[in-house]
XYZ file of C-alpha atoms in Angstrom:
495
model
C 11.659 11.755 78.631
C 11.535 9.001 76.064
C 12.568 10.475 72.750
C 10.222 9.885 69.827
C 11.683 8.619 66.567
C 10.942 6.334 63.658
C 13.092 3.618 65.200
C 11.187 3.949 68.483
C 7.883 3.608 66.634
C 9.066 0.401 64.998
C 10.369 -0.914 68.319
C 7.074 -0.352 70.128
C 5.168 -1.920 67.257
C 6.711 -5.265 68.291
C 4.932 -4.954 71.661
C 1.667 -3.737 70.120
C 2.377 -0.195 71.400
C 1.558 -1.201 74.971
C 4.753 0.032 76.650
C 4.804 3.745 75.820
C 5.527 5.884 78.876
C 2.991 8.479 80.005
C 3.535 11.839 78.356
C 3.505 13.732 81.657
C 3.092 13.123 85.372
C 0.035 13.894 87.487
C 1.796 15.185 90.623
C 0.423 16.196 94.016
C 0.795 19.969 94.536
C 3.761 21.036 96.642
C 3.378 23.678 99.325
C 5.722 26.131 97.628
C 7.115 26.888 94.178
C 9.344 29.554 92.725
C 6.776 30.421 90.049
C 3.094 29.613 89.600
C 1.490 29.891 86.153
C -2.305 30.171 86.282
C -3.721 28.691 83.080
C -2.771 25.430 81.391
C -3.356 26.415 77.785
C -0.798 26.929 75.054
C 0.571 30.213 76.446
C 0.746 28.960 80.024
C 2.468 25.703 79.096
C 4.883 27.496 76.777
C 5.724 29.989 79.532
C 6.587 27.146 81.907
C 8.603 25.356 79.237
C 10.730 28.368 78.338
C 11.258 29.282 81.999
C 12.701 25.803 82.521
C 14.587 25.496 79.241
C 15.975 28.982 78.689
C 16.254 30.292 82.240
C 16.780 27.146 84.328
C 13.758 27.808 86.579
C 12.267 24.337 87.041
C 10.426 24.703 90.367
C 7.329 25.828 88.485
C 3.676 24.812 88.769
C 1.100 25.207 85.997
C -2.333 25.421 87.629
C -5.304 24.546 85.408
C -8.923 24.346 86.579
C -9.823 21.795 83.890
C -7.580 19.690 81.690
C -4.466 20.853 79.872
C -5.260 22.604 76.591
C -9.009 22.432 77.219
C -9.714 26.138 76.839
C -9.093 28.387 73.862
C -6.102 26.323 72.753
C -8.426 23.467 71.790
C -11.164 25.764 70.459
C -9.411 27.917 67.874
C -9.254 27.385 64.119
C -5.469 26.704 64.158
C -4.435 29.497 61.741
C -0.829 30.705 61.987
C 0.250 33.863 60.147
C 2.375 36.971 60.668
C 1.079 39.457 58.074
C -0.050 42.139 60.536
C -0.019 45.852 59.724
C 1.536 47.528 62.757
C 5.291 47.121 63.160
C 4.996 45.932 66.769
C 2.473 43.221 65.919
C 4.310 42.193 62.751
C 7.589 41.824 64.661
C 6.011 39.716 67.391
C 4.081 37.403 65.069
C 6.998 37.038 62.633
C 9.183 36.011 65.555
C 6.497 33.460 66.419
C 6.404 32.252 62.818
C 10.129 31.499 62.861
C 9.700 29.550 66.084
C 6.748 27.653 64.591
C 8.970 26.490 61.736
C 11.236 24.591 64.141
C 8.806 23.831 66.961
C 8.303 20.123 66.211
C 12.062 19.525 66.335
C 12.448 21.621 69.477
C 9.727 19.737 71.376
C 10.386 16.345 69.774
C 6.654 16.289 69.120
C 4.879 16.595 65.793
C 2.665 19.691 66.027
C 1.593 19.138 62.403
C 2.535 22.625 61.297
C 1.521 22.875 57.637
C 2.700 25.973 55.739
C -0.022 25.885 53.118
C -0.413 29.676 52.816
C -3.150 32.097 53.869
C -5.326 34.276 51.632
C -6.935 37.440 53.031
C -9.657 38.397 50.562
C -10.597 41.886 49.469
C -14.211 42.524 48.425
C -14.216 46.313 48.043
C -11.856 48.983 46.771
C -11.131 49.992 50.362
C -10.312 46.381 51.198
C -7.775 46.341 48.374
C -6.229 49.641 49.512
C -5.848 48.205 53.006
C -4.348 45.004 51.591
C -1.799 46.910 49.537
C -0.865 49.024 52.536
C -0.449 45.967 54.764
C 1.593 43.975 52.251
C 3.885 46.953 51.658
C 4.385 47.342 55.417
C 5.067 43.603 55.751
C 7.685 43.606 53.018
C 9.441 46.580 54.589
C 9.644 44.494 57.764
C 11.033 41.471 55.920
C 7.782 39.470 56.011
C 6.707 37.573 52.923
C 3.551 38.704 51.176
C 2.005 39.343 47.779
C -0.996 41.205 46.425
C -3.087 39.055 44.088
C -5.830 40.124 41.702
C -9.038 38.135 41.189
C -7.419 35.897 38.583
C -4.552 35.100 40.924
C -7.006 34.135 43.645
C -8.965 31.968 41.200
C -5.792 30.176 40.143
C -4.949 29.368 43.775
C -8.502 28.348 44.765
C -10.409 27.195 41.661
C -13.504 26.224 43.658
C -14.105 29.813 44.849
C -16.678 31.951 43.063
C -14.658 34.921 41.809
C -17.223 36.132 39.298
C -18.173 39.806 39.139
C -21.828 39.030 39.888
C -21.126 37.316 43.206
C -22.748 38.678 46.353
C -19.268 39.269 47.779
C -17.185 39.882 44.651
C -13.515 38.971 45.080
C -11.351 41.833 43.805
C -8.102 40.349 45.043
C -6.292 39.182 48.154
C -3.089 39.245 50.131
C -1.134 36.006 50.048
C 1.397 34.840 52.648
C 2.925 31.552 51.473
C 4.703 30.774 54.780
C 1.512 30.930 56.826
C -0.627 27.898 57.492
C -2.190 25.789 60.231
C -1.057 23.595 63.133
C -2.755 20.938 65.260
C -3.827 22.799 68.399
C -4.035 19.727 70.644
C -0.566 18.612 69.603
C 0.834 22.046 70.461
C -0.531 21.867 74.013
C 0.542 18.251 74.475
C 4.011 18.907 73.075
C 4.657 21.815 75.432
C 3.193 19.886 78.386
C 5.384 16.856 77.709
C 8.531 18.931 77.261
C 7.853 21.064 80.366
C 7.151 17.980 82.494
C 10.420 16.422 81.351
C 12.250 19.507 82.686
C 10.634 19.168 86.127
C 7.572 21.422 85.841
C 4.511 20.263 87.817
C 1.302 20.269 85.756
C -1.653 20.503 88.155
C -4.920 19.700 86.427
C -8.376 20.082 88.015
C -6.908 22.743 90.299
C -9.001 25.913 90.268
C -7.630 29.197 91.591
C -10.155 30.817 93.915
C -8.065 33.780 95.072
C -4.603 35.238 95.660
C -2.579 35.451 98.855
C -1.675 39.146 98.960
C -0.007 40.994 101.834
C 1.341 44.548 101.821
C 0.825 44.870 98.083
C 2.726 41.692 97.178
C 1.536 38.272 96.076
C 2.633 35.257 98.111
C 0.673 32.493 96.425
C -2.782 31.355 95.367
C -5.819 29.794 96.998
C -7.080 26.714 95.141
C -9.703 24.028 95.583
C -6.815 21.707 96.538
C -5.343 23.985 99.185
C -3.043 26.992 99.249
C 0.091 27.038 97.114
C 2.808 29.577 97.847
C 5.041 31.416 95.383
C 6.420 34.949 95.205
C 5.959 35.100 91.443
C 2.587 34.369 89.830
C 1.823 34.681 86.121
C -1.791 34.702 84.949
C -2.393 33.361 81.444
C -6.134 32.759 81.471
C -7.354 34.381 78.218
C -11.032 35.297 78.550
C -10.995 34.791 82.324
C -8.137 37.254 82.877
C -10.541 39.970 83.991
C -11.971 37.639 86.635
C -8.502 36.910 88.033
C -7.633 40.601 88.024
C -10.781 41.260 90.056
C -9.619 38.685 92.612
C -6.366 40.646 92.937
C -8.190 43.968 93.405
C -7.717 45.797 90.112
C -9.292 46.063 86.678
C -7.946 45.376 83.212
C -9.070 47.142 80.008
C -10.499 43.906 78.620
C -13.788 42.606 77.314
C -14.590 38.897 77.006
C -16.614 37.738 74.012
C -17.594 34.330 72.626
C -15.813 33.346 69.414
C -17.360 30.507 67.437
C -16.101 27.816 65.107
C -17.579 24.706 63.508
C -16.448 21.735 61.435
C -18.108 19.749 58.685
C -18.272 16.109 57.824
C -15.048 14.758 56.249
C -14.554 15.406 52.522
C -11.967 14.387 50.000
C -9.091 16.897 49.673
C -10.460 19.952 47.880
C -9.057 23.055 49.639
C -5.291 23.173 50.117
C -4.911 26.649 51.625
C -6.541 28.907 54.217
C -9.065 31.484 53.001
C -9.969 34.421 55.237
C -12.374 37.293 54.701
C -12.480 40.045 57.303
C -15.213 41.782 55.336
C -17.729 38.990 55.953
C -16.092 37.663 59.152
C -15.527 34.156 57.892
C -12.552 31.908 57.257
C -12.189 28.326 56.135
C -9.563 25.606 55.736
C -9.530 21.817 55.393
C -7.850 19.519 57.869
C -5.735 16.487 57.032
C -8.734 14.377 58.082
C -10.927 16.135 55.527
C -13.116 18.273 57.791
C -13.824 21.840 56.750
C -12.895 24.117 59.672
C -14.972 27.300 59.585
C -14.458 30.274 61.862
C -16.725 33.248 62.539
C -16.365 36.714 64.006
C -16.819 37.364 67.693
C -20.324 37.724 69.104
C -21.124 41.323 69.965
C -22.228 40.621 73.529
C -19.951 40.003 76.508
C -19.979 36.555 78.039
C -18.035 33.620 79.434
C -20.013 30.799 77.836
C -18.116 28.478 75.516
C -20.803 28.703 72.868
C -22.164 31.501 70.718
C -25.343 32.712 69.082
C -27.005 31.115 66.073
C -27.290 34.385 64.086
C -23.481 34.594 63.971
C -23.242 31.010 62.707
C -25.964 31.663 60.139
C -24.270 34.809 58.825
C -20.899 33.067 58.547
C -22.287 30.047 56.706
C -24.199 32.309 54.339
C -20.960 34.077 53.441
C -19.019 30.807 53.056
C -21.685 29.341 50.762
C -21.737 32.540 48.668
C -17.978 32.300 48.153
C -17.937 28.490 47.840
C -21.225 27.328 46.258
C -19.748 23.832 46.041
C -20.111 23.538 49.843
C -23.836 24.359 49.923
C -24.929 20.779 50.730
C -22.109 19.901 53.139
C -23.343 18.932 56.593
C -21.893 20.471 59.741
C -20.785 17.995 62.416
C -20.296 20.156 65.500
C -20.046 23.743 66.700
C -18.335 25.298 69.715
C -17.089 28.572 71.109
C -14.164 29.999 73.031
C -13.803 33.066 75.244
C -11.559 35.724 73.713
C -10.208 38.683 75.670
C -10.104 41.836 73.571
C -8.384 45.178 74.237
C -9.505 48.565 72.896
C -6.399 48.807 70.695
C -6.432 45.093 69.730
C -2.921 44.665 71.169
C -1.985 42.160 73.907
C -1.090 43.023 77.488
C 2.166 41.546 78.813
C 2.692 43.366 82.049
C 3.424 43.816 85.693
C 0.446 44.826 87.810
C -0.235 46.961 90.911
C 0.436 43.795 92.961
C 4.166 43.155 93.163
C 5.118 39.724 91.824
C 1.860 39.302 89.885
C 2.019 39.396 86.077
C -0.566 39.105 83.325
C -0.362 37.798 79.764
C -3.728 38.518 78.149
C -5.625 40.607 75.615
C -4.663 38.548 72.550
C -8.182 38.549 71.196
C -8.411 36.229 68.202
C -4.636 36.085 67.635
C -3.366 34.171 70.647
C -2.755 30.757 69.085
C -0.414 32.026 66.394
C 1.805 33.644 69.064
C 1.712 30.700 71.493
C 5.461 30.325 71.890
C 6.538 33.912 71.190
C 4.978 35.648 74.139
C 7.193 36.724 77.000
C 7.727 35.200 80.405
C 8.313 36.818 83.763
C 11.410 36.044 85.789
C 11.587 36.073 89.592
C 14.105 38.351 91.222
C 14.486 42.070 91.790
C 12.025 43.816 89.513
C 13.250 46.653 87.296
C 11.227 49.819 87.386
C 8.992 50.156 84.373
C 9.846 53.471 82.760
C 7.344 55.667 80.946
C 7.606 54.974 77.237
C 6.799 57.832 74.901
C 4.365 56.847 72.214
C 4.951 58.090 68.703
C 2.075 60.529 68.141
C -0.060 59.851 65.096
C -1.837 63.164 65.426
C -1.053 66.570 66.987
C -3.283 65.830 69.956
C -2.382 63.147 72.479
C -3.876 62.068 75.787
C -1.596 61.737 78.786
C -2.000 58.385 80.530
C -0.311 57.206 83.741
C 2.131 54.308 83.462
C 2.353 51.518 86.009
C 5.640 50.751 87.724
C 6.398 47.293 89.035
C 8.235 48.751 92.036
C 6.278 51.899 92.804
C 3.350 51.910 95.200
C 0.126 52.294 93.283
C -3.477 51.957 94.278
C -5.528 49.130 92.734
C -7.977 51.797 91.627
C -5.403 52.996 89.083
C -6.956 50.894 86.347
C -10.201 52.868 86.271
C -11.951 55.411 84.126
C -9.713 58.181 85.441
C -6.565 56.311 84.432
C -7.647 54.769 81.140
C -9.935 56.743 78.850
C -11.013 53.469 77.227
C -13.234 52.922 80.299
C -14.864 56.316 79.994
C -18.143 56.993 78.239
C -16.343 59.863 76.503
C -13.595 57.608 75.152
C -12.705 57.969 71.462
C -14.859 56.042 69.050
C -13.575 52.908 67.316
C -13.004 54.903 64.144
C -11.044 57.682 65.809
C -9.138 55.143 67.887
C -8.009 53.293 64.782
C -6.894 56.611 63.284
C -5.116 58.158 66.266
C -4.296 55.168 68.518
C -2.839 57.643 70.989
C -5.000 57.299 74.103
C -3.170 54.163 75.280
C 0.599 54.127 75.933
C 2.336 52.142 73.222
C 5.469 50.100 73.675
C 8.852 50.944 72.288
C 8.961 49.697 68.749
C 10.632 46.322 68.202
C 11.405 46.092 64.518
C 13.023 43.383 62.429
C 15.822 44.309 60.075
C 14.318 46.303 57.230
C 15.195 46.043 53.623
C 16.601 49.305 52.319
C 14.288 49.975 49.412
C 14.959 53.724 49.409
C 17.810 55.724 50.909
C 15.336 57.233 53.383
C 14.415 53.851 54.883
C 16.861 52.590 57.505
C 16.814 49.838 60.100
C 15.691 50.781 63.601
C 16.295 47.440 65.270
C 16.631 43.727 64.697
C 14.742 40.598 65.518
C 15.874 37.024 64.871
C 14.367 33.581 65.168
C 16.028 33.026 68.524
C 15.777 36.326 70.383
C 13.809 39.495 70.936
C 16.145 42.218 72.182
C 15.099 45.574 73.529
C 17.098 48.490 74.933
C 17.990 48.406 78.608
C 15.037 49.390 80.721
C 12.494 49.216 77.905
C 9.532 46.885 77.633
C 8.193 44.415 75.120
C 4.495 45.054 75.582
C 2.176 46.061 72.756
C -0.806 46.669 75.008
C -2.389 49.013 77.449
C 0.061 48.503 80.315
C 3.873 48.508 80.481
C 5.781 45.298 80.957
C 8.664 44.143 83.124
C 9.422 40.856 81.479
C 12.027 38.751 79.767
C 11.903 37.100 76.359
C 10.695 33.527 76.342
C 13.176 32.467 73.730
C 16.413 33.981 75.025
C 18.789 32.563 77.552
C 19.069 35.839 79.452
C 16.669 38.351 80.946
C 15.818 41.321 78.782
C 14.233 44.050 80.923
C-alpha cells in the first residue's frame, strides 16, 4: 500500500496526480476462504480489517451486493458521540470514541473526524431531569459531559431561538465537547484500503442468495457469482439482517425502519457544533462544504426502501425552523433514507446463532456509525460455550428467557414468541420495558474505570482505548442474544 503523506502529495503534483495507485483491488472470488463477511459497509469492512491486523486472519472475503459503503454507511448524518445512559452502551461507545480519535493515523487515511461537540437539547422539565441523570452517569463512567442552562446554549449557538416564547422552548442541554462528526465515505474507503493492503478480498456486486448449511453448520454462501465456501460467516447487513437470518432458518428480534436525512444548499460557516433534539426528533450540523445536514426520526412503518415519508420530513423541518428561524428560507438540495435495524431494548446484537459458525452483528438502530470500529469480530476455531449470564434485576419480577449456546444443539424455532417475549402480543409495553428492561437477557457489564466520587462508588472493571476485556467465558453483547466473540481491537481472543 502506498503510504499517503504531504511529501507524496507534492511528488504526485509534478505528474498532475495521474500516477496514484488504485485504493483497492477488484479480485475474482476464490472458491474458499477462512472467513466470509456479508456486508461491505463500515462495520463489515472494519471487521475484516481488524481480523487481518489484530488476529492475522487475512484469507477473508467481504461480500457486498452493491458497492462498498453504499448502504447505511453513506446514508447517515455522521454524528459521533459516547454520552449514552446505560453503562454497557456508554462503555462501548466511549471505547469507540477513543478509537475515532486515532483512526486517521491508524488507517493512514483522513476520515475528517472533527470534534466540534454535540448538544442534546432539553425542552421540558422531564427532558432536563433525564439530561442531568445521563450526564451524571457519564461522568461516573469517566465520559466528558456538562449540563448547560438556556444561556449556556445561547452562548454556544447564538443563532438558535432560546426565547421563552418559542414553540419548543430550550431549557438547557447536555454538552459533550469531544463528540463531533466524521466523513462517512472516507471511513468506508479508509477501512477498505487498509483491509485490501492486508490481503482481504473485497467482492463488490456479489449478492448473497443463501447459505450452505449441513447438519446445523454453515459451510459457505450462495451468491450471484457462484458458491463461496467458508466455515465461519459473519453477517453485518444492518436493516437486511432479518432477511439473512430467514435464509439461515431462524428469526431475530429486529424491525427494519426507514431513517431519513437531507442536506441543504451550501452556506457560509454559521453552525460550528452539532445540535440534537430527541424531543422533536431532529438534529442538524454543518459540513466543511457548507451544507446543512439534517436528520429525522425513524418512520413508524416497517420497510426496506431507502427513502421515507414526506410527513416525517415536514415535521423535522418544522422543528428545525422553529429552533433556527434564520434557516427558514434555505433550500434543500436532496433527501434520502437508510434502513435501520432496531431491537426492543435498543441494544445491538453481537452473537452466535443456532447455526454453528454463523454470527450476526446487527440491531444498532440509529447508533451504528459511531461504533463502526468498536464492534466485535468473530474468530474461527473451536467455539466456547456461551454461558447463561444473569441480568441485574431492575424490579422484583423478572422473566426467564432461554440463552443460546454456540455449541449446543438448538432448533431454529428457538427465536420465536415462546423464546422471546418481545415477539408476543402480550409483551411488555415500551414504557414498562424502559422501566424494567428485564425480559431480555443482558450482557455482563463492561465498565470503564470509575472516578471515586464517594466512598460507596468503586470500580467494577476497566476499559482502555486499545482493549475491551471481559472475564473468561463471558460475553460482550448488549443485545437480545449472547455472544461468542473476540474484541476487534485486541491482539488476542477474548471469549
